[in-house]
Amino acid sequence: MDIGERQRRRMTRSCRDSVSNGNVRAGEGQRDRDTGDRDPSVEHSVCAPRYSLVQEVGRGSYGVVYEAVARSSGTVVAVKKLRCDAPENVELALAEFWALTSLEKRHENVVQLEECVLQRNGMAQKMSHGNKRSRQYLRLVETSLKGERVLCAEPCYLWFVMEFCEGGDLSRFILSRQPDPHTNTSFMQQLSSAVAFLHQNNIVHRDLKPDNILISERSGAPVLKVADFGLSKVCAGLASGSGGRSDAEDKNKLEVNVNKFWLSSACGSDFYMAPEVWEGHYTAKADIFALGIIIWAMIERITFIDRESKREQLGTYVRQGADIVPVGEALLENPKMVLCIPQRRRSHMSSALRKLLKDMLAVNPQDRPDAQELHGRISRVICAG
Ligand SMILES: Nc1ncnc2c1ncn2[C@@H]1O[C@H](COP(=O)(O)OP(=O)(O)O)[C@@H](O)[C@H]1O
Ligand SMILES: [Mg+2]
């Protein structure tokens, strides 16, 4: 049993102990306990409880993810529970909510949000994008903007109900199987398709890494799902949800170029962060760099042990003496450094793929392909290879 498997089993056990009170409810006609008013934001009449939690499947720094079953349909779903007390938790929860609800169309390779439920005082209400009539929603926005707690004493949770990805994450999936060039090429296409879709919809993910790329095997062949939008950014001109948008707003949405939209909070995970992210001044091209690291590592099965989770993760790095240094950090220190792609002598990599990876990992973001271009190039590299 590998470390990840052991960890998963331990989590499963601990979750079973707490399942008895682990139901997600969505109620109707809820009264706001602070004011006694009927909350006008409650949209749906739903019998509680709607989901039964089966087991814990993941735990990040800010939330817990469960496998659950929708009682009415028997559909297996994933439910991510985020406690909205500290402002930083609220910020992550809202970022995820805004990104996933700003998408008007589905994409096969982006995890599907079924609904988002806000729970407080044992009652719950369904959240919709930009619901300005909901006091709870406005409180969350205020908490996030002010950076200080403006919520009431009772714990408040956001539950994200999503499609369930039973195949685990990318590292686990790839490393638990024999190398398979067909899977690699299919995953490259799926990943670039997802990122092209997100960028087209003005979403910069900012935390692309194997942990956040999940696999669904429901339809037979493995299908990748980009997940965890907690650090994502919906760039200006964002969709305001269905309906009510003016022509001018639609035009504005189309005109946003995420590759020229500058972001400043340095965030992500070290090994996948582009050099300019370390400096805190970057665009959507940072996602292309992260994808370059992931694809390179996947093809050559290059791994490291993640310090926090102690799990083996796909990711390339640069050796400096006894240390391993993230590629982006090393490039920031030495922009002239030449990356050795492929890293292993025995790796088979066409020259077109090698060139593509080098371009994706270019120090200057402008030298990297944008997501659309990348998707086209990956298709051509695969056809030629
Ligand atoms: N839809 C899902 N289906 C199956 N497992 C999931 C799903 N979403 C998340 N997980 C599991 O939970 C872990 C943490 O979820 P994630 O959304 O990445 O939250 P965090 O912000 O805590 O990293 C994932 O790495 C994965 O193992
Ligand atoms: Mg995550």
GROMACS .gro file of N, CA, C and O and ligand atoms in nm, residues 8 11 56-67 77-82 92 96 111-112 160-170 172 207 209-215 218 225 227-231 311 313, ligand 1:
model
  239
    8ARG      N    1  -0.562   0.769   0.246
    8ARG     CA    2  -0.702   0.763   0.206
    8ARG      C    3  -0.782   0.673   0.301
    8ARG      O    4  -0.890   0.706   0.342
   11MET      N    5  -0.843   0.836   0.632
   11MET     CA    6  -0.945   0.939   0.622
   11MET      C    7  -1.084   0.877   0.620
   11MET      O    8  -1.175   0.923   0.682
   56GLU      N    9  -1.518   1.045   0.361
   56GLU     CA   10  -1.430   1.156   0.329
   56GLU      C   11  -1.335   1.111   0.219
   56GLU      O   12  -1.279   1.002   0.226
   57VAL      N   13  -1.319   1.195   0.115
   57VAL     CA   14  -1.227   1.155   0.007
   57VAL      C   15  -1.111   1.252  -0.009
   57VAL      O   16  -1.017   1.224  -0.084
   58GLY      N   17  -1.115   1.363   0.058
   58GLY     CA   18  -1.005   1.457   0.045
   58GLY      C   19  -1.012   1.563   0.152
   58GLY      O   20  -1.119   1.597   0.201
   59ARG      N   21  -0.895   1.612   0.188
   59ARG     CA   22  -0.891   1.717   0.288
   59ARG      C   23  -0.781   1.813   0.250
   59ARG      O   24  -0.666   1.774   0.239
   60GLY      N   25  -0.817   1.936   0.224
   60GLY     CA   26  -0.716   2.036   0.192
   60GLY      C   27  -0.697   2.125   0.310
   60GLY      O   28  -0.747   2.096   0.420
   61SER      N   29  -0.626   2.235   0.290
   61SER     CA   30  -0.600   2.322   0.405
   61SER      C   31  -0.726   2.395   0.450
   61SER      O   32  -0.735   2.440   0.563
   62TYR      N   33  -0.826   2.408   0.359
   62TYR     CA   34  -0.942   2.489   0.397
   62TYR      C   35  -1.074   2.414   0.399
   62TYR      O   36  -1.175   2.469   0.437
   63GLY      N   37  -1.074   2.291   0.353
   63GLY     CA   38  -1.204   2.224   0.349
   63GLY      C   39  -1.193   2.074   0.346
   63GLY      O   40  -1.084   2.017   0.336
   64VAL      N   41  -1.308   2.011   0.358
   64VAL     CA   42  -1.315   1.866   0.354
   64VAL      C   43  -1.405   1.828   0.237
   64VAL      O   44  -1.506   1.894   0.211
   65VAL      N   45  -1.367   1.723   0.165
   65VAL     CA   46  -1.448   1.679   0.051
   65VAL      C   47  -1.500   1.538   0.081
   65VAL      O   48  -1.424   1.451   0.125
   66TYR      N   49  -1.630   1.520   0.060
   66TYR     CA   50  -1.693   1.391   0.086
   66TYR      C   51  -1.752   1.332  -0.042
   66TYR      O   52  -1.796   1.406  -0.130
   67GLU      N   53  -1.753   1.200  -0.046
   67GLU     CA   54  -1.838   1.133  -0.144
   67GLU      C   55  -1.976   1.131  -0.080
   67GLU      O   56  -1.989   1.104   0.040
   77VAL      N   57  -2.232   1.207  -0.573
   77VAL     CA   58  -2.175   1.340  -0.594
   77VAL      C   59  -2.057   1.360  -0.499
   77VAL      O   60  -2.036   1.280  -0.408
   78ALA      N   61  -1.982   1.466  -0.525
   78ALA     CA   62  -1.879   1.507  -0.429
   78ALA      C   63  -1.930   1.633  -0.361
   78ALA      O   64  -1.991   1.718  -0.426
   79VAL      N   65  -1.908   1.641  -0.232
   79VAL     CA   66  -1.952   1.760  -0.159
   79VAL      C   67  -1.831   1.819  -0.087
   79VAL      O   68  -1.767   1.751  -0.006
   80LYS      N   69  -1.800   1.940  -0.121
   80LYS     CA   70  -1.687   2.008  -0.056
   80LYS      C   71  -1.742   2.106   0.045
   80LYS      O   72  -1.823   2.193   0.011
   81LYS      N   73  -1.700   2.092   0.168
   81LYS     CA   74  -1.753   2.174   0.276
   81LYS      C   75  -1.646   2.274   0.322
   81LYS      O   76  -1.537   2.233   0.364
   82LEU      N   77  -1.679   2.400   0.310
   82LEU     CA   78  -1.583   2.503   0.352
   82LEU      C   79  -1.641   2.582   0.468
   82LEU      O   80  -1.753   2.635   0.456
   92LEU      N   81  -1.154   3.215  -0.040
   92LEU     CA   82  -1.139   3.095  -0.124
   92LEU      C   83  -1.274   3.042  -0.169
   92LEU      O   84  -1.293   3.006  -0.285
   96GLU      N   85  -1.410   3.025  -0.562
   96GLU     CA   86  -1.457   2.901  -0.624
   96GLU      C   87  -1.600   2.917  -0.675
   96GLU      O   88  -1.634   2.879  -0.787
  111VAL      N   89  -1.461   2.039  -1.376
  111VAL     CA   90  -1.553   1.975  -1.281
  111VAL      C   91  -1.685   2.053  -1.278
  111VAL      O   92  -1.686   2.176  -1.279
  112GLN      N   93  -1.794   1.979  -1.279
  112GLN     CA   94  -1.925   2.042  -1.286
  112GLN      C   95  -1.981   2.070  -1.147
  112GLN      O   96  -1.992   1.979  -1.065
  160PHE      N   97  -2.024   2.285  -0.162
  160PHE     CA   98  -2.023   2.278  -0.308
  160PHE      C   99  -2.056   2.135  -0.349
  160PHE      O  100  -1.983   2.042  -0.314
  161VAL      N  101  -2.165   2.120  -0.419
  161VAL     CA  102  -2.205   1.987  -0.464
  161VAL      C  103  -2.159   1.972  -0.610
  161VAL      O  104  -2.198   2.051  -0.696
  162MET      N  105  -2.073   1.875  -0.634
  162MET     CA  106  -2.010   1.862  -0.766
  162MET      C  107  -2.021   1.720  -0.817
  162MET      O  108  -2.050   1.628  -0.741
  163GLU      N  109  -1.991   1.704  -0.945
  163GLU     CA  110  -1.984   1.568  -0.998
  163GLU      C  111  -1.870   1.496  -0.925
  163GLU      O  112  -1.769   1.557  -0.889
  164PHE      N  113  -1.888   1.368  -0.903
  164PHE     CA  114  -1.788   1.291  -0.828
  164PHE      C  115  -1.685   1.230  -0.923
  164PHE      O  116  -1.721   1.170  -1.024
  165CYS      N  117  -1.559   1.248  -0.890
  165CYS     CA  118  -1.450   1.193  -0.973
  165CYS      C  119  -1.389   1.076  -0.898
  165CYS      O  120  -1.306   1.095  -0.808
  166GLU      N  121  -1.428   0.958  -0.932
  166GLU     CA  122  -1.390   0.840  -0.854
  166GLU      C  123  -1.249   0.791  -0.886
  166GLU      O  124  -1.195   0.706  -0.816
  167GLY      N  125  -1.187   0.848  -0.992
  167GLY     CA  126  -1.055   0.798  -1.034
  167GLY      C  127  -0.937   0.861  -0.959
  167GLY      O  128  -0.822   0.834  -0.993
  168GLY      N  129  -0.965   0.946  -0.859
  168GLY     CA  130  -0.856   1.008  -0.783
  168GLY      C  131  -0.792   1.121  -0.862
  168GLY      O  132  -0.847   1.170  -0.961
  169ASP      N  133  -0.674   1.162  -0.817
  169ASP     CA  134  -0.610   1.274  -0.886
  169ASP      C  135  -0.507   1.226  -0.988
  169ASP      O  136  -0.478   1.106  -0.998
  170LEU      N  137  -0.452   1.322  -1.062
  170LEU     CA  138  -0.364   1.286  -1.175
  170LEU      C  139  -0.242   1.206  -1.131
  170LEU      O  140  -0.206   1.106  -1.195
  172ARG      N  141  -0.195   1.015  -0.867
  172ARG     CA  142  -0.234   0.880  -0.825
  172ARG      C  143  -0.269   0.793  -0.946
  172ARG      O  144  -0.228   0.678  -0.955
  207ASP      N  145  -0.390   2.768  -0.983
  207ASP     CA  146  -0.339   2.661  -0.896
  207ASP      C  147  -0.346   2.527  -0.969
  207ASP      O  148  -0.387   2.426  -0.911
  209LYS      N  149  -0.226   2.197  -1.074
  209LYS     CA  150  -0.128   2.099  -1.023
  209LYS      C  151  -0.199   1.964  -1.021
  209LYS      O  152  -0.323   1.958  -1.024
  210PRO      N  153  -0.123   1.855  -1.018
  210PRO     CA  154  -0.185   1.723  -1.026
  210PRO      C  155  -0.293   1.698  -0.921
  210PRO      O  156  -0.392   1.631  -0.948
  211ASP      N  157  -0.276   1.756  -0.801
  211ASP     CA  158  -0.374   1.744  -0.693
  211ASP      C  159  -0.511   1.796  -0.732
  211ASP      O  160  -0.613   1.751  -0.679
  212ASN      N  161  -0.511   1.896  -0.818
  212ASN     CA  162  -0.635   1.963  -0.855
  212ASN      C  163  -0.687   1.918  -0.992
  212ASN      O  164  -0.775   1.981  -1.049
  213ILE      N  165  -0.628   1.810  -1.042
  213ILE     CA  166  -0.676   1.754  -1.169
  213ILE      C  167  -0.728   1.614  -1.137
  213ILE      O  168  -0.651   1.525  -1.097
  214LEU      N  169  -0.858   1.598  -1.147
  214LEU     CA  170  -0.921   1.473  -1.102
  214LEU      C  171  -0.964   1.389  -1.222
  214LEU      O  172  -0.969   1.439  -1.334
  215ILE      N  173  -0.995   1.263  -1.194
  215ILE     CA  174  -1.029   1.173  -1.303
  215ILE      C  175  -1.164   1.105  -1.280
  215ILE      O  176  -1.192   1.055  -1.171
  218ARG      N  177  -1.638   0.722  -1.540
  218ARG     CA  178  -1.776   0.678  -1.556
  218ARG      C  179  -1.806   0.629  -1.697
  218ARG      O  180  -1.879   0.536  -1.719
  225LYS      N  181  -1.073   1.613  -1.510
  225LYS     CA  182  -1.158   1.724  -1.466
  225LYS      C  183  -1.072   1.822  -1.388
  225LYS      O  184  -1.017   1.787  -1.282
  227ALA      N  185  -1.023   2.090  -1.129
  227ALA     CA  186  -1.104   2.120  -1.010
  227ALA      C  187  -1.032   2.223  -0.922
  227ALA      O  188  -0.925   2.272  -0.958
  228ASP      N  189  -1.092   2.253  -0.809
  228ASP     CA  190  -1.038   2.344  -0.708
  228ASP      C  191  -1.012   2.484  -0.761
  228ASP      O  192  -0.898   2.521  -0.795
  229PHE      N  193  -1.116   2.563  -0.763
  229PHE     CA  194  -1.107   2.700  -0.815
  229PHE      C  195  -1.090   2.803  -0.702
  229PHE      O  196  -1.120   2.919  -0.719
  230GLY      N  197  -1.042   2.756  -0.586
  230GLY     CA  198  -1.028   2.844  -0.470
  230GLY      C  199  -0.931   2.959  -0.491
  230GLY      O  200  -0.942   3.062  -0.425
  231LEU      N  201  -0.833   2.942  -0.578
  231LEU     CA  202  -0.737   3.052  -0.601
  231LEU      C  203  -0.762   3.118  -0.737
  231LEU      O  204  -0.683   3.202  -0.780
  311ARG      N  205   0.301   1.278   0.008
  311ARG     CA  206   0.265   1.192  -0.106
  311ARG      C  207   0.354   1.219  -0.225
  311ARG      O  208   0.405   1.330  -0.243
  313GLN      N  209   0.424   1.315  -0.585
  313GLN     CA  210   0.351   1.401  -0.679
  313GLN      C  211   0.427   1.411  -0.809
  313GLN      O  212   0.550   1.415  -0.809
  386LIG     N1  213  -1.533   1.631  -0.736
  386LIG     C1  214  -1.452   1.552  -0.667
  386LIG     N2  215  -1.457   1.418  -0.676
  386LIG     C2  216  -1.372   1.339  -0.605
  386LIG     N3  217  -1.278   1.385  -0.520
  386LIG     C3  218  -1.268   1.519  -0.507
  386LIG     C4  219  -1.353   1.609  -0.578
  386LIG     N4  220  -1.319   1.736  -0.546
  386LIG     C5  221  -1.215   1.724  -0.461
  386LIG     N5  222  -1.184   1.596  -0.435
  386LIG     C6  223  -1.074   1.545  -0.349
  386LIG     O1  224  -1.052   1.637  -0.243
  386LIG     C7  225  -0.921   1.695  -0.253
  386LIG     C8  226  -0.927   1.840  -0.209
  386LIG     O2  227  -1.020   1.910  -0.291
  386LIG     P1  228  -0.988   2.054  -0.350
  386LIG     O3  229  -1.107   2.101  -0.426
  386LIG     O4  230  -0.860   2.045  -0.427
  386LIG     O5  231  -0.976   2.141  -0.220
  386LIG     P2  232  -0.854   2.212  -0.145
  386LIG     O6  233  -0.876   2.357  -0.167
  386LIG     O7  234  -0.874   2.172  -0.004
  386LIG     O8  235  -0.725   2.164  -0.206
  386LIG     C9  236  -0.880   1.674  -0.400
  386LIG     O9  237  -0.742   1.673  -0.418
  386LIG    C10  238  -0.944   1.538  -0.427
  386LIG    O10  239  -0.866   1.434  -0.375
   0.00000   0.00000   0.00000
